[in-house]
C-alpha atoms as one frame of an Amber mdcrd trajectory, in Angstrom:
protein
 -19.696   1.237 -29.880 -23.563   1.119 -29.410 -25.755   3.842 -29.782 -29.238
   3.441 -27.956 -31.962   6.056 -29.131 -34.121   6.555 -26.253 -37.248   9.149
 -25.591 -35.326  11.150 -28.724 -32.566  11.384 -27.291 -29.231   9.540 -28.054
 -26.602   8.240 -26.153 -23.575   6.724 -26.598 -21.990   3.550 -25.090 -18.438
   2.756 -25.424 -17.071  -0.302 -25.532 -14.712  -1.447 -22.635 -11.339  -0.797
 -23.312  -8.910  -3.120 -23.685  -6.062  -1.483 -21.859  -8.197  -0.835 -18.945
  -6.995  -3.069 -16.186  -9.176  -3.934 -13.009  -7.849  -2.761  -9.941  -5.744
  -5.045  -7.913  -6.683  -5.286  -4.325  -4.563  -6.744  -1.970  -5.666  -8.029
   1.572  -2.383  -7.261   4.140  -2.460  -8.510   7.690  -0.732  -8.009  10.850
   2.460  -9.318  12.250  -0.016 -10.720  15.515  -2.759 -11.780  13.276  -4.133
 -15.361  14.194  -4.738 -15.683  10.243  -1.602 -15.493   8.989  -1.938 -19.405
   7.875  -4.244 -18.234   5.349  -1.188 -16.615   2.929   1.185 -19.765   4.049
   3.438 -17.346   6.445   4.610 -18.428   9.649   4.858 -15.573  12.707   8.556
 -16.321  13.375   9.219 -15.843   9.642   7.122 -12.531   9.960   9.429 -11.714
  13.247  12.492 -11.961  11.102  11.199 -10.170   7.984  10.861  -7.224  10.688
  14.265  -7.639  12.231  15.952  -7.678   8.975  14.030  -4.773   7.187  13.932
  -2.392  10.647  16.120  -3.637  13.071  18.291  -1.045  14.080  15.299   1.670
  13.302  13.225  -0.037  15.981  15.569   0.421  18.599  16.229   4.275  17.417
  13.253   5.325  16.736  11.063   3.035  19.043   7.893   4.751  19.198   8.034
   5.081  15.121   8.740   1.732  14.521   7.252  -1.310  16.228   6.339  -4.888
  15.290   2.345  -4.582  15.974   2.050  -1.739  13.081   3.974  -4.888  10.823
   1.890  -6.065   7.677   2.349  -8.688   5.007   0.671  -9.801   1.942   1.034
 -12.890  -0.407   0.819 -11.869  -3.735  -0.215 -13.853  -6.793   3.379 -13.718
  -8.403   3.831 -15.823  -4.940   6.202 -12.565  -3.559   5.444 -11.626   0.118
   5.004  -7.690   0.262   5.158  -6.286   3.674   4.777  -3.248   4.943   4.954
  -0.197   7.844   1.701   1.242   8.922   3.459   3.930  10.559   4.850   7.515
  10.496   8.058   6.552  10.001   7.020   4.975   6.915   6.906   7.868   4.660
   3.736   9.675   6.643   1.444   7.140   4.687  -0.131   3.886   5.141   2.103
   1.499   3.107   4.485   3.799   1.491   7.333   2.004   2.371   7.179  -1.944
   1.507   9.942  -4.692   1.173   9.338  -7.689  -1.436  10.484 -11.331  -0.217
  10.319 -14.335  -1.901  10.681 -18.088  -0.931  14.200 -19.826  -2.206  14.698
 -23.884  -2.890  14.546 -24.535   0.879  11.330 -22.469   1.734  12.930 -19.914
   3.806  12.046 -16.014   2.858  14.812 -14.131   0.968  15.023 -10.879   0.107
  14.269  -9.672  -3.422  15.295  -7.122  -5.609  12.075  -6.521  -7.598  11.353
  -2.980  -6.917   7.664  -2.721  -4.931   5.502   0.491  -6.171   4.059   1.488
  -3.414   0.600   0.632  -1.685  -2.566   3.033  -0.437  -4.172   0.872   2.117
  -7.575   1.036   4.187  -8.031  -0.810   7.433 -10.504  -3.640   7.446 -11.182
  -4.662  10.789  -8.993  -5.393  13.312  -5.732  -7.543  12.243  -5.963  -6.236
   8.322  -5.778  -4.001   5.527  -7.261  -3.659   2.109  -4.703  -1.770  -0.345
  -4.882  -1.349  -4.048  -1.240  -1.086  -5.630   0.645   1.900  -6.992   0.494
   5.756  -7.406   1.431   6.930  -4.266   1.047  10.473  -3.860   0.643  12.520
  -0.154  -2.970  13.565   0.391  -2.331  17.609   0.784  -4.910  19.842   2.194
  -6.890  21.275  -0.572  -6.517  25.758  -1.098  -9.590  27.209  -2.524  -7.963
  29.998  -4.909  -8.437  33.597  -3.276 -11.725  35.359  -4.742 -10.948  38.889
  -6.398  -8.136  40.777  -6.824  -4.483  40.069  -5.127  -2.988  42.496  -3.436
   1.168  42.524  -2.399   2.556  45.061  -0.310   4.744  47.438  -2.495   9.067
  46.769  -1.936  10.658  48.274   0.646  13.167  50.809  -0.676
């Protein structure tokens, strides 16, 4: 800890601390992206990923669900993460996210590793910026009622 005296007044610097972590950003794009090369995904494996995870949800639930609101994301465990941007997904950007990995072969397998959920940002037109964890619903905000509370009296 440092303390700096300055003008006669003192303040008081803490050292960083060690359990602070930064926080992880991750950069998700679209199923139709023309960039998906950059995270070593192909679009057909993308395609399948999407059949497999929401399938039978696309064809219920068809204006809920579709392909173009798809998103992956290569992260540095080397997991593919993708995710819904839709309402079906929970009512938030990235709530709901599947975790695949690449077996012997190369092909995309399922995982089991549970996925904490993402908060994501769009960032331009084919992807998202989304830092990892703590997903909670963003709920209007009540100012508390100024003065005295009044309840009608019970009905006998």
């Amino acid at each position: 800890m440092k303390i700096l005296p300055m003008l006669g007044i003192m303040f008081f610097l803490a050292a960083p601390s060690a359990q602070a972590k930064p926080t992880e950003l991750y950069l998700y794009y679209n199923s139709a992206s023309p960039s998906l090369y950059e995270i070593n995904i192909k679009a057909d494996e993308v395609a399948k990923v999407f059949d497999d995870v929401f399938g039978p949800a696309a064809e219920e639930l068809p204006l809920q669900v579709q392909y173009a609101d798809f998103y992956v994301s290569h992260y540095p465990d080397d997991s593919y993460v993708f995710i819904l941007n839709a309402p079906y997904s929970c009512g938030q950007l990235g709530c709901s996210a599947s975790v695949y990995r690449r077996d012997q072969d190369g092909d995309l397998q399922p995982s089991e590793d549970s996925v904490t959920p993402v908060k994501c940002k769009e960032h331009g037109d084919d992807k998202l910026i989304c830092i990892k964890g703590g997903y909670k619903p963003e709920l209007p905000v009540r100012s508390a009622p100024k003065g005295p509370v009044h309840y009608p009296a019970p009905q006998p």
